[in-house]
Coordinates of C-alpha atoms in Angstrom, one line a residue:
X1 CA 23.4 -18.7 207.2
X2 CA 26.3 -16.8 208.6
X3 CA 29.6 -17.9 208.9
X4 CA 29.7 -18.5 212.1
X5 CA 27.3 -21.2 211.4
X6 CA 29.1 -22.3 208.4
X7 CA 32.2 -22.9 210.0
X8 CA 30.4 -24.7 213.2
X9 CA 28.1 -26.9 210.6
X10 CA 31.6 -27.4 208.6
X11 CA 32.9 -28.9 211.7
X12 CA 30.1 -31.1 212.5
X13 CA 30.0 -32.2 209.3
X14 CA 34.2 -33.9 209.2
X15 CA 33.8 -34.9 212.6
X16 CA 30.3 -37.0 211.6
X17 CA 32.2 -38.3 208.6
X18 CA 35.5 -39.7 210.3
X19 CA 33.5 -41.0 213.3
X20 CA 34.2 -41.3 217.0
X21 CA 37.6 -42.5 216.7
X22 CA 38.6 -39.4 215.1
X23 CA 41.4 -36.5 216.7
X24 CA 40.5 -32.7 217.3
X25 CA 43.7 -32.8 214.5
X26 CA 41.8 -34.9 212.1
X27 CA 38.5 -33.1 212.7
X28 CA 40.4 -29.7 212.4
X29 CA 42.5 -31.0 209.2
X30 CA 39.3 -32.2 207.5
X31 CA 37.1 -29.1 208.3
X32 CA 39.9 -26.6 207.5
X33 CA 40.2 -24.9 210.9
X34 CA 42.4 -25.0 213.6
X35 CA 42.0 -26.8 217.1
X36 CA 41.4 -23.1 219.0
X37 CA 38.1 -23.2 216.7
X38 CA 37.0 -26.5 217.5
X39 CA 36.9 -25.5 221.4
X40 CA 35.5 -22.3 221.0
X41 CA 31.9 -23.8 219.5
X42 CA 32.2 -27.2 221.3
X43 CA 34.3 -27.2 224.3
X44 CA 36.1 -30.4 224.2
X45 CA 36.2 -33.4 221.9
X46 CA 33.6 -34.9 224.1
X47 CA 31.3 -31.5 223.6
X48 CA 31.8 -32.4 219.7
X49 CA 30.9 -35.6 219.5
X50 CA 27.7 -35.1 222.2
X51 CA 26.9 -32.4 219.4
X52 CA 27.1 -34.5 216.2
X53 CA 25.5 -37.0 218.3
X54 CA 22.6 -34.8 219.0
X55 CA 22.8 -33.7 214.7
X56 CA 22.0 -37.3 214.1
X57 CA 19.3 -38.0 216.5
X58 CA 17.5 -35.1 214.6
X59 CA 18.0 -36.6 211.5
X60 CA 16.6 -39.9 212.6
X61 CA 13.6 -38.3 214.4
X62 CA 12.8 -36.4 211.6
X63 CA 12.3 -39.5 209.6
X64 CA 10.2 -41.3 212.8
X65 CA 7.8 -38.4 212.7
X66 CA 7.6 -38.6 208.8
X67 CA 5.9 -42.4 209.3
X68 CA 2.4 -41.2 209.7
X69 CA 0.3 -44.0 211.9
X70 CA -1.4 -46.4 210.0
X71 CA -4.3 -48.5 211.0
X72 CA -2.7 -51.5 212.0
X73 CA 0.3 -50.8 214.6
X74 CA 1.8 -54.1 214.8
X75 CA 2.7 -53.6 211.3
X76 CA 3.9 -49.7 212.5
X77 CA 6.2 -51.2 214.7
X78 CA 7.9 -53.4 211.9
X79 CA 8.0 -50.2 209.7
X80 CA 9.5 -48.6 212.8
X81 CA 12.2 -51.2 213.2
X82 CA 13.1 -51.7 209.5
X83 CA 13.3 -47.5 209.1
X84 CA 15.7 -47.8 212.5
X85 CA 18.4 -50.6 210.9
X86 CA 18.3 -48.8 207.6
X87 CA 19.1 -45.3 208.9
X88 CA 22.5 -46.8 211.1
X89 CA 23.0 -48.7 208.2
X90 CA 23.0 -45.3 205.9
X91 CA 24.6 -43.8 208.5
X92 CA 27.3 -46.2 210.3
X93 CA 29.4 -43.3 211.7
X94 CA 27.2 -41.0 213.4
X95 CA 25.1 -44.2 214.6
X96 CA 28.0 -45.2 216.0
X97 CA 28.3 -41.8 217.9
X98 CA 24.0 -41.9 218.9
X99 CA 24.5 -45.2 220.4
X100 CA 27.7 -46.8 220.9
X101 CA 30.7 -47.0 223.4
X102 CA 28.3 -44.5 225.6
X103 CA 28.7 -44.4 229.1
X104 CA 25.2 -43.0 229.5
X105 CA 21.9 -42.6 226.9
X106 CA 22.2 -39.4 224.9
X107 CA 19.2 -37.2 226.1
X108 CA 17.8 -37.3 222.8
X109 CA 17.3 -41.1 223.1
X110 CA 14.6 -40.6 225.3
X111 CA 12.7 -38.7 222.4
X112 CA 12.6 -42.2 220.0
X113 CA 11.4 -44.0 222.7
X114 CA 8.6 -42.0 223.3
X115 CA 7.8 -42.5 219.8
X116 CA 8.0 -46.5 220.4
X117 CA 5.8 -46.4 223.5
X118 CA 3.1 -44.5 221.9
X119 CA 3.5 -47.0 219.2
X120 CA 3.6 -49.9 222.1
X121 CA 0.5 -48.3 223.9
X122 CA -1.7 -48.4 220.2
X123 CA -0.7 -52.3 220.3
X124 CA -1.1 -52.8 223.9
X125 CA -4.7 -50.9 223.8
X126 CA -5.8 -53.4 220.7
X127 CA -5.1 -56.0 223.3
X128 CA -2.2 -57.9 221.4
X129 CA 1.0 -57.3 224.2
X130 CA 1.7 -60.3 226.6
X131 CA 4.1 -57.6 229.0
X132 CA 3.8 -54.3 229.9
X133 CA 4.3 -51.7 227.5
X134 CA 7.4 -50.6 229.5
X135 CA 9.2 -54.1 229.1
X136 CA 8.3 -54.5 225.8
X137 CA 9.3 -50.6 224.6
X138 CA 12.9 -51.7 226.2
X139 CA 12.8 -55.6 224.6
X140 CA 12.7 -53.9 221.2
X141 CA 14.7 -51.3 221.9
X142 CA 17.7 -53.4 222.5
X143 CA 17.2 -56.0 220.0
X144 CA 17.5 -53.3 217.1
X145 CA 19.9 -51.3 218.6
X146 CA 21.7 -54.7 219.3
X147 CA 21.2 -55.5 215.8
X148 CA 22.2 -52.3 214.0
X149 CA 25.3 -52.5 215.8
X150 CA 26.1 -56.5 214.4
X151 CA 25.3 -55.5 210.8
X152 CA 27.3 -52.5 210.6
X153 CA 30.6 -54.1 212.1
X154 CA 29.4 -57.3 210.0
X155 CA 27.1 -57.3 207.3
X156 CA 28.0 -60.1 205.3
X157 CA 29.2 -62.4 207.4
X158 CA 27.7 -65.7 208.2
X159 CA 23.9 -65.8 209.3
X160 CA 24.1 -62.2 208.9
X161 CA 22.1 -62.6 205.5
X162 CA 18.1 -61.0 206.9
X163 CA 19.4 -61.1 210.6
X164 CA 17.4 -57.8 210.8
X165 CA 14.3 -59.6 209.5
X166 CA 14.5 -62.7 211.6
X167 CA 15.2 -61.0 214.7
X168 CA 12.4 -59.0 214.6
X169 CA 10.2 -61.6 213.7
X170 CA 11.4 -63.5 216.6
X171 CA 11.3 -60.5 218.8
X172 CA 7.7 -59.8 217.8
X173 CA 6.4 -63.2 218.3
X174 CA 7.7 -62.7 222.2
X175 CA 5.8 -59.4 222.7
X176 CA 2.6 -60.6 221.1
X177 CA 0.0 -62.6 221.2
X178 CA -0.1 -65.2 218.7
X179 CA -3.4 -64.4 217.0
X180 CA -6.0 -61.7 217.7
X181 CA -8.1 -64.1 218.7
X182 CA -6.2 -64.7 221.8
X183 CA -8.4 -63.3 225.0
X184 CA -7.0 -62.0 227.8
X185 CA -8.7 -64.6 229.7
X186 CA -6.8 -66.9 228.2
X187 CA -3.2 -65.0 228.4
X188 CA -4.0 -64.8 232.1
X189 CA -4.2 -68.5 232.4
X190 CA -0.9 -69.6 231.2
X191 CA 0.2 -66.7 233.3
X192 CA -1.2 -68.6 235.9
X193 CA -0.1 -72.1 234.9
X194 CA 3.5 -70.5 234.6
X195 CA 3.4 -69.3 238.6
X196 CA 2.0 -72.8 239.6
X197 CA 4.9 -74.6 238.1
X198 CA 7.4 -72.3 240.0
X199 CA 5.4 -72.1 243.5
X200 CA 6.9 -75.1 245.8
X201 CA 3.6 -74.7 247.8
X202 CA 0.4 -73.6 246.3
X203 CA -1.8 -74.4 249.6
X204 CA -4.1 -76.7 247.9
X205 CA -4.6 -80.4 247.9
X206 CA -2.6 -82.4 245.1
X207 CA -6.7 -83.1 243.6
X208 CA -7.8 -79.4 243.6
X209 CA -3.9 -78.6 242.1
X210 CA -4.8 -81.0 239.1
X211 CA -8.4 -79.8 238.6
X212 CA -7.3 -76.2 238.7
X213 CA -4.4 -77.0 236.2
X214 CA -7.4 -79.3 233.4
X215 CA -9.2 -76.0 233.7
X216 CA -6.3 -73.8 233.0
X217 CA -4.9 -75.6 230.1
X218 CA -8.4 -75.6 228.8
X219 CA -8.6 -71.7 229.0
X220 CA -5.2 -71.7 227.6
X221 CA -5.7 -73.6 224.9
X222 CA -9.0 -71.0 224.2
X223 CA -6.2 -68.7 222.3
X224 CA -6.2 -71.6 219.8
X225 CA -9.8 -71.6 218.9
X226 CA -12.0 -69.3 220.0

């Protein structure tokens, strides 16, 4: 490694430690170079922090790739989520940096979703998603981001004991279907049921609107037993 690279990785590596709150003069102070330095490799303190920012992502992509599929990708979207909270939880400083108090997504961001949607699509093609792969990439998304962030500002305090494991539970049991069993026959009928309760006029007679709703509860209900 030269030095060049030594002194840029030196850099990266006291600006990563003392997180985005830090000064150029702390960063410079802790890395044992002087402020001239600092903007010759990074431009400005913004430049530095988009770098370690980028450092981390590669860190954390590194372990996503390492999680080879398995067969069932329900369960690789809970080993997804529990490998994202440990690694800001490991890493409170520089997740800070990938994902908070940003006025725009680091590019890199885009590359971890990727790896969800493919994950999504393998979940959505076994037929167990009740939205489009889209809404449910950014549903689960935000609730781990979300709850990364609460656990490192808070991790003991109240109800904070397996917040990470009850969220994603709960966020889990609103992207899927509740069994395998459930058909999309029946998934499209309490679709349906849901629009008829919020259309003021459906353009049919109050006796074909109750006939249509007995046979759409009992396609519904299908989910439950067939």
């Amino acid at each position: 490694m030269s030095e060049q690279s030594q002194v840029r990785d030196r850099i990266l590596a006291a600006a990563t430690e003392l997180g985005v709150g830090a000064s150029i003069r702390d960063v410079c102070a802790a890395a044992g170079v002087t402020p001239p330095t600092v903007y010759h490799y990074f431009g400005d303190k913004n430049g530095l922090l988009d770098a370690v920012a980028a450092a981390g992502f590669e860190r954390y992509l590194a372990e996503k790739r390492d999680l080879a599929p398995s067969s069932d990708p329900v369960e690789d979207l809970r080993r997804g989520w529990d490998g994202h909270v440990e690694f800001g939880l490991r890493n409170p400083a520089i997740y800070g940096l990938m994902y908070g108090g940003r006025t725009k997504p680091h590019p890199s961001m885009a590359q971890g979703q990727r790896i969800l949607q493919q994950r999504m699509t393998r979940i959505d093609e076994a037929g167990l998603l009740t939205m489009p792969v889209d809404d449910a990439v950014q549903t689960v998304h935000a609730a781990t981001v979300g709850t990364t962030i609460l656990l490192i500002a808070n991790p003991t305090g109240p109800g904070m004991d397996r917040l990470s494991e009850r969220t994603r539970e709960a966020v889990l049991s609103s992207i899927l279907v509740t069994s395998k069993a459930e058909s999309d026959l029946a998934a499209a009928a309490n679709h349906l049921l849901v629009l008829l309760a919020r259309t003021a006029e459906a353009q049919l007679t109050p006796g074909e609107l109750a006939i249509l709703r007995e046979l759409l509860v009992s396609l519904g209900n299908s989910r439950a037993t067939g």
